[in-house]
Structures are given as C-alpha cells and as structure tokens.
Coordinates of N, CA and C in Angstrom, one line a residue:
X1 N -35.7 55.6 61.2 CA -34.6 56.5 60.9 C -33.6 56.4 62.0
X2 N -32.5 55.9 61.8 CA -31.4 55.9 62.9 C -30.4 57.0 62.5
X3 N -30.2 57.9 63.4 CA -29.3 59.0 63.2 C -28.0 58.7 63.9
X4 N -26.9 59.1 63.4 CA -25.6 59.0 64.0 C -25.3 60.2 64.9
X5 N -25.0 60.0 66.1 CA -24.7 61.1 67.0 C -23.2 61.0 67.5
X6 N -22.4 61.9 67.0 CA -20.9 61.9 67.4 C -20.7 62.4 68.8
X7 N -21.5 63.3 69.3 CA -21.3 63.9 70.6 C -22.6 63.8 71.4
X8 N -22.5 63.8 72.7 CA -23.6 63.8 73.6 C -24.5 65.0 73.3
X9 N -23.9 66.2 73.1 CA -24.7 67.4 72.8 C -25.5 67.2 71.5
X10 N -25.1 66.4 70.6 CA -25.9 66.1 69.4 C -27.2 65.4 69.7
X11 N -27.1 64.5 70.7 CA -28.4 63.8 71.2 C -29.3 64.9 71.8
X12 N -28.8 65.8 72.6 CA -29.7 66.8 73.2 C -30.3 67.7 72.2
X13 N -29.5 68.1 71.2 CA -30.0 68.9 70.1 C -31.1 68.2 69.3
X14 N -30.9 66.9 69.1 CA -32.0 66.1 68.4 C -33.2 66.1 69.3
X15 N -33.1 65.9 70.6 CA -34.2 65.9 71.5 C -35.0 67.2 71.3
X16 N -34.3 68.3 71.4 CA -34.9 69.6 71.3 C -35.6 69.8 70.0
X17 N -34.9 69.6 68.9 CA -35.5 69.9 67.6 C -36.7 68.9 67.2
X18 N -36.5 67.7 67.6 CA -37.6 66.7 67.2 C -38.9 66.9 68.0
X19 N -38.8 67.4 69.2 CA -40.0 67.8 70.0 C -40.6 69.0 69.3
X20 N -39.9 70.0 69.0 CA -40.4 71.2 68.3 C -41.1 70.8 67.0
X21 N -40.5 69.9 66.3 CA -41.0 69.5 65.0 C -42.1 68.4 65.1
X22 N -42.3 67.8 66.3 CA -43.2 66.8 66.6 C -43.0 65.6 65.7
X23 N -41.7 65.2 65.5 CA -41.3 64.1 64.6 C -40.9 62.9 65.5
X24 N -41.8 62.0 65.5 CA -41.7 60.8 66.4 C -40.5 60.0 66.1
X25 N -40.2 59.7 64.8 CA -39.1 58.9 64.4 C -37.8 59.5 64.7
X26 N -37.7 60.8 64.4 CA -36.5 61.6 64.7 C -36.2 61.6 66.2
X27 N -37.3 61.8 67.0 CA -37.2 61.8 68.5 C -36.6 60.4 69.0
X28 N -37.2 59.4 68.5 CA -36.9 58.0 68.9 C -35.5 57.6 68.4
X29 N -34.9 58.3 67.4 CA -33.6 57.9 66.9 C -32.5 58.2 68.0
X30 N -32.8 59.0 69.0 CA -31.9 59.2 70.1 C -31.8 58.1 71.2
X31 N -32.8 57.2 71.1 CA -32.9 56.2 72.1 C -32.4 54.8 71.7
X32 N -31.9 54.1 72.7 CA -31.5 52.7 72.5 C -32.8 51.8 72.4
X33 N -32.8 50.8 71.6 CA -34.0 49.9 71.5 C -34.5 49.4 72.9
X34 N -33.5 49.2 73.9 CA -33.9 48.7 75.2 C -34.0 49.8 76.2
X35 N -34.4 51.0 75.8 CA -34.5 52.2 76.7 C -35.3 51.8 77.9
X36 N -35.0 52.4 79.1 CA -35.7 52.3 80.3 C -36.0 53.7 80.8
X37 N -37.2 54.1 80.9 CA -37.6 55.5 81.3 C -38.5 55.6 82.5
X38 N -38.1 56.5 83.4 CA -39.0 56.9 84.5 C -39.4 58.3 84.2
X39 N -40.7 58.4 83.8 CA -41.2 59.7 83.4 C -42.2 60.2 84.4
X40 N -42.4 61.5 84.4 CA -43.4 62.2 85.4 C -44.8 61.8 85.1
X41 N -45.1 61.4 83.9 CA -46.5 61.4 83.4 C -47.0 60.0 83.2
X42 N -48.2 59.7 83.9 CA -49.0 58.6 83.5 C -48.7 57.2 84.0
X43 N -47.4 56.8 83.9 CA -47.1 55.4 84.3 C -45.8 55.4 85.1
X44 N -45.5 54.3 85.7 CA -44.3 54.2 86.5 C -43.1 54.2 85.7
X45 N -43.1 53.5 84.5 CA -42.0 53.4 83.7 C -42.4 53.0 82.3
X46 N -41.4 53.1 81.4 CA -41.5 52.6 80.0 C -40.3 51.7 79.8
X47 N -40.5 50.5 79.3 CA -39.4 49.7 79.0 C -39.4 49.3 77.5
X48 N -38.3 49.7 76.8 CA -38.2 49.4 75.4 C -38.8 50.5 74.5
X49 N -38.2 50.7 73.4 CA -38.5 51.8 72.5 C -40.0 51.7 72.0
X50 N -40.5 50.5 71.8 CA -41.9 50.3 71.3 C -42.9 50.9 72.3
X51 N -42.7 50.6 73.6 CA -43.6 51.1 74.6 C -43.4 52.7 74.7
X52 N -42.2 53.1 74.7 CA -41.9 54.6 74.7 C -42.5 55.3 73.5
X53 N -42.5 54.6 72.3 CA -43.1 55.2 71.1 C -44.6 55.5 71.3
X54 N -45.3 54.6 71.9 CA -46.7 54.8 72.2 C -46.9 56.0 73.0
X55 N -46.1 56.2 74.0 CA -46.3 57.4 74.8 C -45.9 58.7 74.0
X56 N -44.9 58.7 73.2 CA -44.5 59.8 72.5 C -45.6 60.2 71.4
X57 N -46.1 59.2 70.7 CA -47.2 59.4 69.8 C -48.4 60.1 70.5
X58 N -48.8 59.6 71.6 CA -49.8 60.2 72.4 C -49.5 61.7 72.8
X59 N -48.3 61.9 73.2 CA -47.9 63.2 73.6 C -47.9 64.2 72.4
X60 N -47.3 63.8 71.3 CA -47.2 64.7 70.1 C -48.6 64.9 69.5
X61 N -49.5 63.9 69.5 CA -50.8 64.1 69.1 C -51.6 65.1 69.9
X62 N -51.4 65.0 71.2 CA -52.1 66.0 72.1 C -51.6 67.4 71.9
X63 N -50.3 67.6 71.5 CA -49.8 68.9 71.2 C -50.4 69.4 69.9
X64 N -50.6 68.5 68.9 CA -51.2 68.9 67.6 C -52.6 69.3 67.8
X65 N -53.4 68.5 68.6 CA -54.8 68.8 68.9 C -54.9 70.1 69.6
X66 N -54.0 70.5 70.5 CA -54.0 71.8 71.2 C -53.5 72.9 70.3
X67 N -52.9 72.6 69.2 CA -52.3 73.7 68.3 C -51.1 74.3 69.0
X68 N -50.3 73.4 69.6 CA -49.1 73.9 70.4 C -47.8 73.4 69.9
X69 N -46.8 74.2 69.8 CA -45.4 73.8 69.6 C -44.7 74.0 70.9
X70 N -43.8 73.0 71.2 CA -43.0 73.1 72.4 C -41.6 73.5 72.0
X71 N -41.1 74.5 72.7 CA -39.7 74.9 72.6 C -39.0 74.3 73.9
X72 N -37.9 73.6 73.7 CA -37.2 73.0 74.8 C -35.9 73.7 75.0
X73 N -35.6 73.9 76.3 CA -34.4 74.6 76.7 C -33.7 73.8 77.8
X74 N -32.4 73.5 77.7 CA -31.7 72.9 78.7 C -30.9 73.9 79.5
X75 N -31.0 73.8 80.8 CA -30.2 74.7 81.7 C -29.4 73.9 82.7
X76 N -28.4 74.5 83.2 CA -27.5 73.9 84.3 C -27.1 72.5 83.9
X77 N -26.8 72.2 82.6 CA -26.4 70.9 82.1 C -25.0 70.5 82.6
X78 N -24.9 69.3 83.1 CA -23.6 68.8 83.5 C -23.5 67.5 82.7
X79 N -22.4 67.4 82.0 CA -22.2 66.2 81.2 C -20.9 65.5 81.7
X80 N -21.0 64.3 82.0 CA -19.8 63.5 82.4 C -19.8 62.3 81.4
X81 N -18.6 62.1 80.8 CA -18.5 61.1 79.8 C -17.1 60.5 79.8
X82 N -17.1 59.2 79.4 CA -15.8 58.5 79.0 C -16.0 58.0 77.6
X83 N -15.2 57.0 77.2 CA -15.3 56.6 75.9 C -16.6 56.0 75.4
X84 N -17.3 55.3 76.3 CA -18.5 54.6 75.9 C -19.8 54.9 76.8
X85 N -19.6 55.6 77.9 CA -20.7 55.8 78.8 C -20.7 57.3 79.1
X86 N -21.9 57.9 79.2 CA -22.1 59.3 79.6 C -23.3 59.5 80.4
X87 N -23.3 60.5 81.2 CA -24.6 60.9 81.8 C -24.7 62.4 81.9
X88 N -25.9 62.8 81.8 CA -26.2 64.2 81.8 C -27.3 64.5 82.9
X89 N -27.1 65.5 83.7 CA -28.3 66.0 84.5 C -28.4 67.4 84.2
X90 N -29.7 67.9 84.2 CA -30.0 69.2 83.8 C -31.5 69.6 84.2
X91 N -31.8 70.8 84.0 CA -33.2 71.3 84.1 C -33.7 71.5 82.6
X92 N -34.8 70.9 82.3 CA -35.4 71.0 81.0 C -36.7 71.8 81.1
X93 N -36.7 72.9 80.4 CA -38.0 73.7 80.3 C -38.7 73.4 79.0
X94 N -39.9 73.1 79.1 CA -40.8 72.9 78.0 C -41.8 74.1 78.0
X95 N -41.6 75.0 76.9 CA -42.5 76.2 76.8 C -43.4 75.9 75.6
X96 N -44.7 76.0 75.9 CA -45.8 75.8 74.9 C -46.1 77.1 74.3
X97 N -46.0 77.1 72.9 CA -46.4 78.3 72.2 C -47.5 78.0 71.2
X98 N -48.4 78.9 71.0 CA -49.5 78.8 70.1 C -48.9 78.6 68.7
X99 N -49.3 77.6 68.0 CA -48.8 77.3 66.6 C -49.3 78.5 65.7
X100 N -50.4 79.0 66.0 CA -51.0 80.0 65.1 C -50.4 81.4 65.4
X101 N -50.2 81.8 66.6 CA -49.8 83.2 66.9 C -48.4 83.3 67.4
X102 N -47.8 82.1 67.9 CA -46.5 82.2 68.4 C -46.4 82.6 69.9
X103 N -47.6 83.0 70.4 CA -47.7 83.4 71.8 C -47.3 82.3 72.8
X104 N -46.5 82.6 73.8 CA -46.2 81.6 74.8 C -47.4 81.5 75.7
X105 N -47.9 80.2 75.9 CA -49.1 79.9 76.6 C -48.8 79.5 78.0
X106 N -47.7 78.7 78.2 CA -47.4 78.1 79.5 C -46.0 77.5 79.4
X107 N -45.4 77.2 80.5 CA -44.2 76.4 80.6 C -44.0 75.7 81.9
X108 N -43.2 74.7 81.8 CA -42.8 74.0 83.0 C -41.4 73.5 82.9
X109 N -40.8 73.3 84.0 CA -39.4 72.8 84.1 C -39.3 71.6 84.9
X110 N -38.7 70.5 84.3 CA -38.5 69.3 85.0 C -37.0 69.1 85.2
X111 N -36.7 68.2 86.2 CA -35.3 67.8 86.4 C -35.1 66.5 85.6
X112 N -34.0 66.4 84.9 CA -33.8 65.3 84.0 C -32.4 64.7 84.3
X113 N -32.3 63.4 84.1 CA -31.1 62.7 84.1 C -31.1 61.8 82.8
X114 N -30.1 61.9 82.0 CA -30.0 61.0 80.8 C -28.8 60.1 81.0
X115 N -28.9 58.8 80.8 CA -27.7 58.0 80.8 C -27.6 57.5 79.3
X116 N -26.4 57.6 78.8 CA -26.1 57.3 77.4 C -25.0 56.3 77.3
X117 N -25.0 55.6 76.2 CA -23.9 54.7 75.8 C -23.7 54.8 74.3
X118 N -22.5 54.3 73.9 CA -22.2 54.3 72.5 C -22.7 52.9 72.0
X119 N -23.5 52.9 70.9 CA -23.9 51.7 70.2 C -23.5 52.0 68.8
X120 N -22.8 51.1 68.2 CA -22.3 51.2 66.8 C -21.6 52.6 66.6
X121 N -20.8 53.0 67.6 CA -20.1 54.2 67.5 C -20.9 55.5 67.5
X122 N -22.2 55.4 68.0 CA -23.1 56.6 68.1 C -23.7 56.6 69.5
X123 N -23.8 57.8 70.1 CA -24.4 58.0 71.4 C -25.9 57.8 71.3
X124 N -26.4 57.1 72.3 CA -27.9 56.9 72.4 C -28.3 56.9 73.9
X125 N -29.5 57.3 74.1 CA -30.0 57.3 75.5 C -30.5 55.9 75.9
X126 N -29.9 55.4 77.0 CA -30.3 54.1 77.5 C -31.2 54.2 78.7
X127 N -31.2 55.3 79.4 CA -32.0 55.5 80.6 C -32.3 57.0 80.7
X128 N -33.6 57.3 81.0 CA -34.0 58.7 81.2 C -34.9 58.7 82.4
X129 N -34.7 59.8 83.2 CA -35.4 59.9 84.4 C -35.8 61.4 84.5
X130 N -37.1 61.7 84.6 CA -37.6 63.1 84.8 C -38.3 63.1 86.1
X131 N -38.2 64.2 86.7 CA -38.9 64.4 88.0 C -39.3 65.8 88.3
X132 N -40.2 66.0 89.2 CA -40.6 67.2 89.8 C -40.6 67.1 91.3
X133 N -40.2 68.2 92.0 CA -40.4 68.2 93.5 C -41.8 68.0 93.8
X134 N -42.1 67.4 94.9 CA -43.5 67.2 95.3 C -43.8 68.1 96.6
X135 N -44.9 68.8 96.5 CA -45.4 69.6 97.7 C -45.9 68.5 98.7
X136 N -45.2 68.5 99.9 CA -45.5 67.5 100.9 C -46.9 67.6 101.5
X137 N -47.5 68.8 101.5 CA -48.8 69.1 102.0 C -49.9 68.6 101.1
X138 N -49.7 68.9 99.8 CA -50.8 68.6 98.8 C -50.5 67.3 98.1
X139 N -49.2 66.8 98.0 CA -48.9 65.6 97.3 C -48.8 65.9 95.7
X140 N -48.9 67.2 95.4 CA -48.8 67.5 93.9 C -47.5 68.0 93.5
X141 N -47.2 67.8 92.2 CA -45.9 68.2 91.6 C -45.8 69.8 91.7
X142 N -44.6 70.2 91.9 CA -44.4 71.7 91.9 C -43.8 72.1 90.6
X143 N -44.6 72.7 89.7 CA -44.2 72.9 88.3 C -43.5 74.2 88.1
X144 N -43.7 75.2 88.9 CA -43.2 76.5 88.6 C -42.1 77.0 89.6
X145 N -41.1 76.2 89.9 CA -40.1 76.6 90.8 C -39.0 77.3 90.1
X146 N -38.9 77.2 88.8 CA -37.9 77.9 88.0 C -38.5 78.9 87.0

C-alpha cells in the first residue's frame, strides 16, 4: 500500500497512527524503498525498506505479544522544507498502554531526525536517525530525561 502524502505533517501523522494500529504496510508506506535508518535498537543500521520491514514486523509482534498499544507524541518539532527536500527534528515519546485496560505502563522519549524527499509528488522518509543520550559512567542509554 503506497499512500500519497501532500505535506510533511501527513507523514508524521501516518507514523503515529500506523504504530498505534500496528499496521506494518501502512507504516512502511511513509518510507522510500532505499531508506537508510540509524535506530537505537539492535543493529547499527538498516538499509532498504525490506531490511527495515523485518525490524518493524519484529517490533509490532513483540508489542502484540505483550498486549501493548503504543501512543506516539511528537514534541519540539522543527520542520524545514523546500520544494523537494525536508528535514524534521523532534522528540518522539512512545507511551505503552495496556491493550486490555488502557493503563499507561511505561514510556520513553527518543531524539529523532527525519530526512524526507518528494518521490512521485509525495513526501517520503529517506533517512531516519533516532538516539538517546548516553550516561558516560554506565554506558547505558538515558531513557527518562523528558
């Protein structure tokens, strides 16, 4: 399923709703086939939508197994765009809620940068980078700074 995104904000809205719905194809519709991702979890990078899809399927399956729905919130978003290229940097909070009770179980906030371009007159993510500050004494990610 390839969705047409007229605005950069449409891409972010799709990101938010597809994670909550745990809809892999809808989620991937925001990405260029040659996406390049630096993610916080598991590996150094993902190259190409096929490799990214494997990670997303694993992520969404783990959420289902845990009975969790993720609500995504973008804060401090800065969008810079011209006719064909855009970039966004923001804080993205992922709040896990029990699918059964709706109770908030946990949350974390990552720093994100999205680079987008227009392909066939529709915005898509071509590069994504998420990060967490690292505690220099322990070498562990600092999840709860926000």
